[in-house]
Coordinates of C-alpha atoms in Angstrom, one line a residue:
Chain A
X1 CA 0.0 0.0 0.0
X2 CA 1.4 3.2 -0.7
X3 CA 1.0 6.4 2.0
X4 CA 2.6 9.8 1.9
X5 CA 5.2 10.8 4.5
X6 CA 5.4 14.9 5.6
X7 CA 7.8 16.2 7.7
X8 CA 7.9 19.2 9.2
X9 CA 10.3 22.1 11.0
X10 CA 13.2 19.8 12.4
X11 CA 12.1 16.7 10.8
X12 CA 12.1 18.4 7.3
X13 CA 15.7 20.0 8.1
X14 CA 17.5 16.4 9.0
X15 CA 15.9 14.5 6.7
X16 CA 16.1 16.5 3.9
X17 CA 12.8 16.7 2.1
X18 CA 9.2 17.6 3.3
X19 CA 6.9 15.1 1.8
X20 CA 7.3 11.2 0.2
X21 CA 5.3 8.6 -1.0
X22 CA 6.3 5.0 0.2
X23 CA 4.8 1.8 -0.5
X24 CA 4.7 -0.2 2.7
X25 CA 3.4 -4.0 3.0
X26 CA -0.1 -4.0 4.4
X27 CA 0.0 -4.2 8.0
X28 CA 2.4 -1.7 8.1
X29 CA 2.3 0.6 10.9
X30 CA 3.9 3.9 11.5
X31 CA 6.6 2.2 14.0
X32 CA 7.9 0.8 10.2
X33 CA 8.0 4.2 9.1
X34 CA 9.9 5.6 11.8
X35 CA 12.1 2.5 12.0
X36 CA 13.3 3.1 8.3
X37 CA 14.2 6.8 8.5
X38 CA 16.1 6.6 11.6
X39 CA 18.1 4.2 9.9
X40 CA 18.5 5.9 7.1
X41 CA 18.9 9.7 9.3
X42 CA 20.0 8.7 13.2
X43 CA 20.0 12.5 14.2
X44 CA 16.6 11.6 14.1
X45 CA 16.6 9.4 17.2
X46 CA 18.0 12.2 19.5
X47 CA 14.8 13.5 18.8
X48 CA 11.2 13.3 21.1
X49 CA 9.2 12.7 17.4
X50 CA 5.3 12.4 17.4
X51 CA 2.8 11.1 14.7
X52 CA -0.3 12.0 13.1
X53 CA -1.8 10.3 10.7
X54 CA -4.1 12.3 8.4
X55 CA -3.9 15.4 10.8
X56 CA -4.9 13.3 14.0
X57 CA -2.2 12.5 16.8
X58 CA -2.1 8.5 16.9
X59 CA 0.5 6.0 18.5
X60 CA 3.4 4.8 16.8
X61 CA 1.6 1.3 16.5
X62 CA -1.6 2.1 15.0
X63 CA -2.2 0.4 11.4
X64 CA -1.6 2.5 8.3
X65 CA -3.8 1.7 5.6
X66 CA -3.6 3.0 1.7
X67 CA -3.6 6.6 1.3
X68 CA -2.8 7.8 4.6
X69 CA -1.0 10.7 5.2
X70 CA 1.9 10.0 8.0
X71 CA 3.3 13.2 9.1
X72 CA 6.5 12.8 11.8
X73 CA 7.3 15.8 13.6
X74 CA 9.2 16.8 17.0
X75 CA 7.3 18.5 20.2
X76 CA 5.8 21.4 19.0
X77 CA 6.8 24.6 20.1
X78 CA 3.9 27.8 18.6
X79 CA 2.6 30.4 20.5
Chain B
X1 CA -18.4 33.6 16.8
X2 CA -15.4 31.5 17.2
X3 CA -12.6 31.5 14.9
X4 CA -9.4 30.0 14.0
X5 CA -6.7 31.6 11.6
X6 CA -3.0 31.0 10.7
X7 CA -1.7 33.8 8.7
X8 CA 1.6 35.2 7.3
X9 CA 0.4 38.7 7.8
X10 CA 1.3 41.0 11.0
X11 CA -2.0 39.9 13.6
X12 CA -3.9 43.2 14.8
X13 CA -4.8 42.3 18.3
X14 CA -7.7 44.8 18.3
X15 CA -9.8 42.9 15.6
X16 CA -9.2 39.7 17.4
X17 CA -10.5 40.8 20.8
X18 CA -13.5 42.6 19.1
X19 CA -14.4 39.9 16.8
X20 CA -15.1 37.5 19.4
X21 CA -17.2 39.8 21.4
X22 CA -20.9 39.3 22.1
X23 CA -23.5 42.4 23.1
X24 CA -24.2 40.0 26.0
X25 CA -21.1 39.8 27.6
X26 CA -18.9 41.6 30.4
X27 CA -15.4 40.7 29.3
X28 CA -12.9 39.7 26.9
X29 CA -9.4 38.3 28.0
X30 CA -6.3 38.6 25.5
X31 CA -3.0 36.7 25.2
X32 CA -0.4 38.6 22.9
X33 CA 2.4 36.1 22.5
X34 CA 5.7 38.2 20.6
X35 CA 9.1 37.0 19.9
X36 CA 11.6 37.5 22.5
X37 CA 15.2 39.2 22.0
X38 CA 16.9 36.6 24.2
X39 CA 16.7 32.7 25.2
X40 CA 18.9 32.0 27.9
X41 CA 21.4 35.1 27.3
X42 CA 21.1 34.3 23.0
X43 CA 20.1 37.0 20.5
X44 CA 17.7 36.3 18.4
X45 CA 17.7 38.0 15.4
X46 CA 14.3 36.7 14.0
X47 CA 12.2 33.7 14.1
X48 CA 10.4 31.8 11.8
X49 CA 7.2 29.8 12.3
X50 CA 5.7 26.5 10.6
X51 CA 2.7 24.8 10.7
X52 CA 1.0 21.6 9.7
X53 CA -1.6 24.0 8.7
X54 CA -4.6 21.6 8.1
X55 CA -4.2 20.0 11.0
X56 CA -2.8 23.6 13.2
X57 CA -6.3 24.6 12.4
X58 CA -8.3 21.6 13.4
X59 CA -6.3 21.2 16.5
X60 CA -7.4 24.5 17.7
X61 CA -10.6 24.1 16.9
X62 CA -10.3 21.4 19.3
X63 CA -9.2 23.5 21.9
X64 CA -12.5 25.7 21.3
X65 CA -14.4 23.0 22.0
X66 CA -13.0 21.9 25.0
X67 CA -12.8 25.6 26.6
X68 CA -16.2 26.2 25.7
X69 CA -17.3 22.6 27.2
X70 CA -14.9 23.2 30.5
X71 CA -15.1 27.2 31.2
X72 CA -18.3 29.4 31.0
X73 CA -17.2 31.5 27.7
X74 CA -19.0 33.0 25.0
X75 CA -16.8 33.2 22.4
X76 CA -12.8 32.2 21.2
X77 CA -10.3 33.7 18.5
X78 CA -7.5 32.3 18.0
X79 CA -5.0 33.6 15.7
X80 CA -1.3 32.3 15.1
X81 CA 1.4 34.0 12.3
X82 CA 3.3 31.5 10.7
X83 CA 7.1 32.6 8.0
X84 CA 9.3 35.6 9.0
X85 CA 8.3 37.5 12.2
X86 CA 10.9 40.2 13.7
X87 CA 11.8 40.7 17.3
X88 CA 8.5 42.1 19.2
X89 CA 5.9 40.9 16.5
X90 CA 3.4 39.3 17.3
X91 CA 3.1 35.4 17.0
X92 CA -0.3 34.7 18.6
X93 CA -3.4 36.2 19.7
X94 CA -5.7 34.6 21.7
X95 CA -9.0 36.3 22.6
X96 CA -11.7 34.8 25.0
X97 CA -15.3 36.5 25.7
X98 CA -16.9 35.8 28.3
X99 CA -20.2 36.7 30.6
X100 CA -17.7 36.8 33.9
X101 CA -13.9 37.7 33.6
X102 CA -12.6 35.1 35.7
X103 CA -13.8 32.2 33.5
X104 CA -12.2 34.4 30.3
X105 CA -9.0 34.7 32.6
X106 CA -8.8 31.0 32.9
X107 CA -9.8 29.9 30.0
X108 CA -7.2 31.6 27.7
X109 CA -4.5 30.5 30.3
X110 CA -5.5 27.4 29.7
X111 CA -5.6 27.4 25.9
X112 CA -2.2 29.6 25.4
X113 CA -1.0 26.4 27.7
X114 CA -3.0 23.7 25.4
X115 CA -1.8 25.6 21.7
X116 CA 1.5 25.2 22.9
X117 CA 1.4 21.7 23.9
X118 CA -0.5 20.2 21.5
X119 CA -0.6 22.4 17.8
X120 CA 1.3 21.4 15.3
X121 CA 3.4 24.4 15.3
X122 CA 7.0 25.0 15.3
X123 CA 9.3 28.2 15.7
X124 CA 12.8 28.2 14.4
X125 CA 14.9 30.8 16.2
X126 CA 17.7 32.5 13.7
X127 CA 21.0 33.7 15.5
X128 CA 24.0 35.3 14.2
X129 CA 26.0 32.2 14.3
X130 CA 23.0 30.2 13.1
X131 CA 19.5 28.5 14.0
X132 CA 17.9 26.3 15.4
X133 CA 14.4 24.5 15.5
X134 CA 12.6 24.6 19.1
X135 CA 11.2 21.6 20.4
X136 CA 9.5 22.3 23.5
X137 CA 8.3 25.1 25.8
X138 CA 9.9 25.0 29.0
X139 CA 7.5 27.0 30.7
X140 CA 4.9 24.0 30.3
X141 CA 7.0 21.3 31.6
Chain C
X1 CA 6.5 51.8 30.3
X2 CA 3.6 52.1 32.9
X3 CA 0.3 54.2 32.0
X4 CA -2.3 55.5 33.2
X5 CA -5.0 57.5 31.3
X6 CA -8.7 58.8 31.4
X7 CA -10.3 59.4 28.3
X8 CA -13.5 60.3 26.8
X9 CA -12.6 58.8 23.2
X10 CA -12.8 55.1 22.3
X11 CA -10.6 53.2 23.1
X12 CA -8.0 51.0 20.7
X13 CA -7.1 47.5 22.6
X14 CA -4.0 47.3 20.5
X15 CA -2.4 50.8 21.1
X16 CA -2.4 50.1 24.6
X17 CA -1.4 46.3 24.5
X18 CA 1.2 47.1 23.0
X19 CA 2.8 50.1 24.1
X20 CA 3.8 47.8 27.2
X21 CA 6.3 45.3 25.3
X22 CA 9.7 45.5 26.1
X23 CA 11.9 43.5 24.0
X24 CA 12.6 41.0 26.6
X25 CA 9.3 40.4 27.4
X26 CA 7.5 37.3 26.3
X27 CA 3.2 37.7 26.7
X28 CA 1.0 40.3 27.4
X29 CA -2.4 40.0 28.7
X30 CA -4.8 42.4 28.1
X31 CA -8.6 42.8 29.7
X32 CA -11.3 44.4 27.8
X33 CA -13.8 45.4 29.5
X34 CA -17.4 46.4 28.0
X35 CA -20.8 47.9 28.4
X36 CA -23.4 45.1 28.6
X37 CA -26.5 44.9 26.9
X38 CA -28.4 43.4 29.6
X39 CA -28.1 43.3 33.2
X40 CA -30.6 40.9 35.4
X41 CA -32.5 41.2 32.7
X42 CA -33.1 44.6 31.9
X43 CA -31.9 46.3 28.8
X44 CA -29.5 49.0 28.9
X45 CA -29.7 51.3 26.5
X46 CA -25.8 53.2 27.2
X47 CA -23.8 53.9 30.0
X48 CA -22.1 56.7 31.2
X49 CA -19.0 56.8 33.3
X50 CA -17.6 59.4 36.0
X51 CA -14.7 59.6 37.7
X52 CA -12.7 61.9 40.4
X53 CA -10.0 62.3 37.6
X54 CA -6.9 63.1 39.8
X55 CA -7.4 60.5 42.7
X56 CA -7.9 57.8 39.9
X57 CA -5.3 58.0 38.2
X58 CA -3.7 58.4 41.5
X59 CA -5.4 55.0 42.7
X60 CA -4.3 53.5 39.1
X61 CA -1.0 54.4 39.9
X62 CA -0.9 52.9 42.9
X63 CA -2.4 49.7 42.1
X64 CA 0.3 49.4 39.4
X65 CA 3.0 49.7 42.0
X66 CA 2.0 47.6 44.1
X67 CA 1.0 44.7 41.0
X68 CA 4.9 45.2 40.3
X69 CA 5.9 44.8 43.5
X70 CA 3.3 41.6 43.6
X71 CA 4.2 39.8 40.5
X72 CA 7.0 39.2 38.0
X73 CA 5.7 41.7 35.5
X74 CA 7.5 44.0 33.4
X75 CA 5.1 46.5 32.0
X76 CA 1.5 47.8 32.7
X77 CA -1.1 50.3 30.9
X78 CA -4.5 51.1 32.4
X79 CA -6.7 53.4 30.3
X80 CA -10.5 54.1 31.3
X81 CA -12.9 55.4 29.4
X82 CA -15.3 58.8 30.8
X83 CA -18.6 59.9 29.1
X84 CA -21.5 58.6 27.4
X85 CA -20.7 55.0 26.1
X86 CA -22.5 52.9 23.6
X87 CA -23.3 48.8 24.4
X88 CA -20.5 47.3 23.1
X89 CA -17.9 50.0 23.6
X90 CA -14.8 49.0 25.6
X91 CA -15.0 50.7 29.2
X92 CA -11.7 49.7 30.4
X93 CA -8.2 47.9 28.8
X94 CA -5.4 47.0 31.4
X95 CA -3.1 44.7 29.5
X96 CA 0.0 43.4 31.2
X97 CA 3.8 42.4 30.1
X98 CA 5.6 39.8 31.6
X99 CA 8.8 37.8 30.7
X100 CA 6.3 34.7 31.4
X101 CA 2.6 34.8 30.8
X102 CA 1.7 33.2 34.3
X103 CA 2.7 36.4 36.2
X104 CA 0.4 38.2 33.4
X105 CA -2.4 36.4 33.6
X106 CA -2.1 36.9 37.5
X107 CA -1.1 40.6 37.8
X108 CA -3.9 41.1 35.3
X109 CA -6.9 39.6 37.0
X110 CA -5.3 41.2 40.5
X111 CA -5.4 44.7 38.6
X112 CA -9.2 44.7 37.3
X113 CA -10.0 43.3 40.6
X114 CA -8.7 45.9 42.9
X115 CA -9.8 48.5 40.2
X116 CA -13.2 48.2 40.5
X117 CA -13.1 47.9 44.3
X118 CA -10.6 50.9 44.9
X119 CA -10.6 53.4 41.8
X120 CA -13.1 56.2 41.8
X121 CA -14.9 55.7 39.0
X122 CA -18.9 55.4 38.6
X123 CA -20.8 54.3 36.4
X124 CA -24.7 55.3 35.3
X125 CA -26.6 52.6 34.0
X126 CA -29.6 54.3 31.6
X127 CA -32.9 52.2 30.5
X128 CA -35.3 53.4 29.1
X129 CA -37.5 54.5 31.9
X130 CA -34.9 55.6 33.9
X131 CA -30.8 55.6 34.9
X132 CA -29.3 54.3 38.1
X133 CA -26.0 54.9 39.5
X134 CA -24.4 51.6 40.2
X135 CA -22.5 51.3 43.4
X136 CA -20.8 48.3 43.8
X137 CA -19.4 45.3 41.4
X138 CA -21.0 42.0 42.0
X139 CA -18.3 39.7 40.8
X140 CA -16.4 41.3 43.5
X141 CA -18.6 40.4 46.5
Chain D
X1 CA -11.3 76.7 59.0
X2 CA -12.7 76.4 55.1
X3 CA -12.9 73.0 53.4
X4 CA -13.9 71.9 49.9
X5 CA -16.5 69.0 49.4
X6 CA -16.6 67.3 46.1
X7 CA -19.6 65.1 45.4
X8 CA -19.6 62.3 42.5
X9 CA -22.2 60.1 40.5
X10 CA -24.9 59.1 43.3
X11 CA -24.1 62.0 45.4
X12 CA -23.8 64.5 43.2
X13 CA -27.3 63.4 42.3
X14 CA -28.9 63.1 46.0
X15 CA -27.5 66.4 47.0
X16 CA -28.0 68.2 43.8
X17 CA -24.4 69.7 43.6
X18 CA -20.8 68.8 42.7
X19 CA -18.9 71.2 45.2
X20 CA -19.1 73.2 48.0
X21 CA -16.9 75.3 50.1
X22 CA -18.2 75.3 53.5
X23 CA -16.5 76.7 57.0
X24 CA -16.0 74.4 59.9
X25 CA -14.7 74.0 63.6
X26 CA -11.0 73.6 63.6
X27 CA -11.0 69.8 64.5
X28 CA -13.7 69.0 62.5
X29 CA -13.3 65.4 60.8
X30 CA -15.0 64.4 57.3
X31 CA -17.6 62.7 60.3
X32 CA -19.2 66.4 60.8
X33 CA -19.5 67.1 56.7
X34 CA -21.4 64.0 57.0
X35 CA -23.5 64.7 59.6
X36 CA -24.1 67.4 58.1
X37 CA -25.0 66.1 54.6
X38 CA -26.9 63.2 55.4
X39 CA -29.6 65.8 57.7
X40 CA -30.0 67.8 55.1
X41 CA -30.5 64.8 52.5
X42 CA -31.5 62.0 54.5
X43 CA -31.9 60.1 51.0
X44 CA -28.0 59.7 51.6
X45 CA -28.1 57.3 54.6
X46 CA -29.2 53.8 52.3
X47 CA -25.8 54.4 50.6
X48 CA -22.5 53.0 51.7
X49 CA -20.2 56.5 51.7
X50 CA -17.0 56.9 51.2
X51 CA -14.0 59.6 52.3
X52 CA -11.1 61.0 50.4
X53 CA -9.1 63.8 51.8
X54 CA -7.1 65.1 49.1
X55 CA -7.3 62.4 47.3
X56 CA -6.6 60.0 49.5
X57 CA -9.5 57.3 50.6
X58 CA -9.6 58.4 54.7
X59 CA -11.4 57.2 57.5
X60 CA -14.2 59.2 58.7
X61 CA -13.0 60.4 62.0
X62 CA -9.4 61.5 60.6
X63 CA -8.6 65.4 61.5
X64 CA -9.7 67.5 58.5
X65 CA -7.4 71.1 58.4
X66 CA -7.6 74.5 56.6
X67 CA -7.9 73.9 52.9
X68 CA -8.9 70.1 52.8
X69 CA -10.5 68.5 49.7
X70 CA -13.1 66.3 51.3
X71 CA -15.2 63.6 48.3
X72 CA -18.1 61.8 49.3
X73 CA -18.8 59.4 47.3
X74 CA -20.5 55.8 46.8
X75 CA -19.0 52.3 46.6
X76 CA -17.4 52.7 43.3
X77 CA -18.1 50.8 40.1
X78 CA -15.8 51.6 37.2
X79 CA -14.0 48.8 34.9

C-alpha cells in the first residue's frame, strides 16, 4: 500500500525533504515508518518525534492503511 | 463567533478581541504572544514559524471546543502568524469573551497552555552564528 | 512603560497592548472590559461613566505599583474610558507584560479586581424609563 | 477653617451639587461634613459613603485642616 510521509520544522531539516510517497506491505504501521528513517537519518533518534496520521495524533503502533497521510514531527513549540 | 486563523500577515490584536465579542457579555481576556530578543542570554535576530496548517487549524478548533465545554465562555479567537516575524511581532493572539472575567481569565491560560502543547506548530529561532528548530516550551513542563 | 489614562474617546485595545512590550518580554495579557447589553435582565440602552479624575489615576498608579511589587511583571497600561458609552464600547483595557505569561495572567486579574473595588470611578446605567447609579461590582462580592 | 467638598455620580445626584466650600470647627473630621449632609438629604443614609481627603481614601473620624479636599462618594463601580 502506498501512503505519503510529511515532515515538518526539524524533521524536514534532517531528513532532507518535506513530503514522500512509500509503498509499505499491508500491516504496516507507523513504527515501520519511523524505523526506516532513523536508519537511514539517526540524528533523528536524538529526537522526542510524534505522529499524526491524516492530521490526527495517533500512537506509533496504529495500522496504516492506503492513502494515509503520515506526518512525523518533533514536540511542538507555537505560541 | 469563534474563529481560527493562521496567517503570514502581521495579527492586529484589536480585531481579534472585538471579533469574538458578544453584546451579552462583560469581558474579553487577550494573550499577545511576541518574539523574544533573548533565550537563555542568545540573540535572536528573528524567528520563523511553521505549521502543519490543516491539521494547526483543526487542533485549535479542538481547543475551542473543549474551553467552551470546560469554562463558562462566549466566544474564542485564535490567531497564530506562521514565515518571518521580527523581534516584538506578534506570533499569537488569543482572545476569549466571556459573561464573567474570571472564567475568560482562565480559559485563555489554559488554551495559550494547550496551543502550545498540542498544535502542530513550530518556531525556528535564527542567530547570528546560526539556527535552530525549538522543540519544547519550557514553561509547560 | 507604565500608563495611566482617562479618556472620553474610544478606546484602541492594541495601542495600549502594545505600548507595554519591552523587547525582553515574552506575553501580554490584556482585559477588555465592555458595556453590557443586559443586566438581570433589563436592557441597557448606554452607560455613562464618572470619575474623580486626579485621585484615579492616582489609585491607578498605585495599584500598578504595588502589582509590580506583587508579580513578576514587566510593564502595565490602564486606560479608562469617561462619558457617554454605547453597548459594546470598551470601558476599560489593562493589559500586562511579563517575561512569562503566568505572572500576566495573575497581575492582570489582580489589577481589574482591585480596580473596581478601589478606583473612583462610577458608572450610570440608563434604560429606558430611567438611569441608576451603580454602586458596587457584584463579581467582586 | 474652610474646606472643599466634592460630590460624585450618586451623590452629586442626591444632594443636587458637585462642590461646595463650606466653614468648619478647627477639628472638625469628614464625620461632621457628613452629619451634616446626610440631615440635610436624608436620602444619603441607604448608601454606603466613602471619604477622600485630598485624594486619598480616609477614615471618617481622621482630622480634617484648613484647605482640605473632602469627596463623598458611593462604593465605586468603574471597569
Amino acid at each position: 500500500m502506498k501512503v505519503r510521509v510529511l515532515f515538518f520544522g526539524a524533521t524536514a531539516a534532517l531528513v532532507g525533504m518535506r513530503d514522500i510517497e512509500t509503498t509499505l506491505d499491508s500491516g504496516a504501521s507507523p513504527a515501520d515508518i519511523l524505523k526506516h528513517f532513523t536508519a537511514t537519518h539517526p540524528d533523528l533518534q536524538s529526537h522526542q518525534l510524534l505522529i499524526a496520521v491524516n492530521e490526527e495524533y495517533v500512537s506509533t503502533d496504529s495500522e496504516l492503511k492506503e492513502g494515509d497521510e503520515v506526518a512525523i514531527f518533533t514536540a511542538v513549540s507555537g505560541g | 463567533m469563534d474563529f481560527v486563523e493562521l496567517t503570514t500577515e502581521p495579527i492586529d490584536i484589536s480585531s481579534v478581541a472585538r471579533r469574538v465579542v458578544p453584546p451579552e457579555c462583560g469581558a474579553t481576556v487577550t494573550l499577545d504572544g511576541y518574539v523574544r530578543k533573548f533565550t537563555k542570554g542568545r540573540e535572536t535576530l528573528h524567528l520563523f514559524y511553521e505549521a502543519y496548517e490543516p491539521m494547526a487549524l483543526k487542533e485549535m478548533e479542538k481547543l475551542i471546543e473543549q474551553a467552551k465545554r470546560d469554562f463558562e465562555i462566549a466566544n474564542v479567537g485564535i490567531v497564530h502568524r506562521l514565515g518571518k516575524l521580527e523581534i516584538g511581532e506578534t506570533s499569537v493572539v488569543i482572545s476569549v469573551a466571556a459573561p464573567h472575567r474570571r472564567a475568560a481569565f482562565a480559559a485563555c491560560e489554559w488554551l495559550i497552555r494547550e496551543l502550545k502543547r498540542t498544535v502542530p506548530i513550530w518556531k525556528k529561532e535564527v542567530y547570528a552564528d546560526g539556527e535552530v528548530w525549538i522543540e519544547s516550551d519550557p514553561e509547560n513542563k
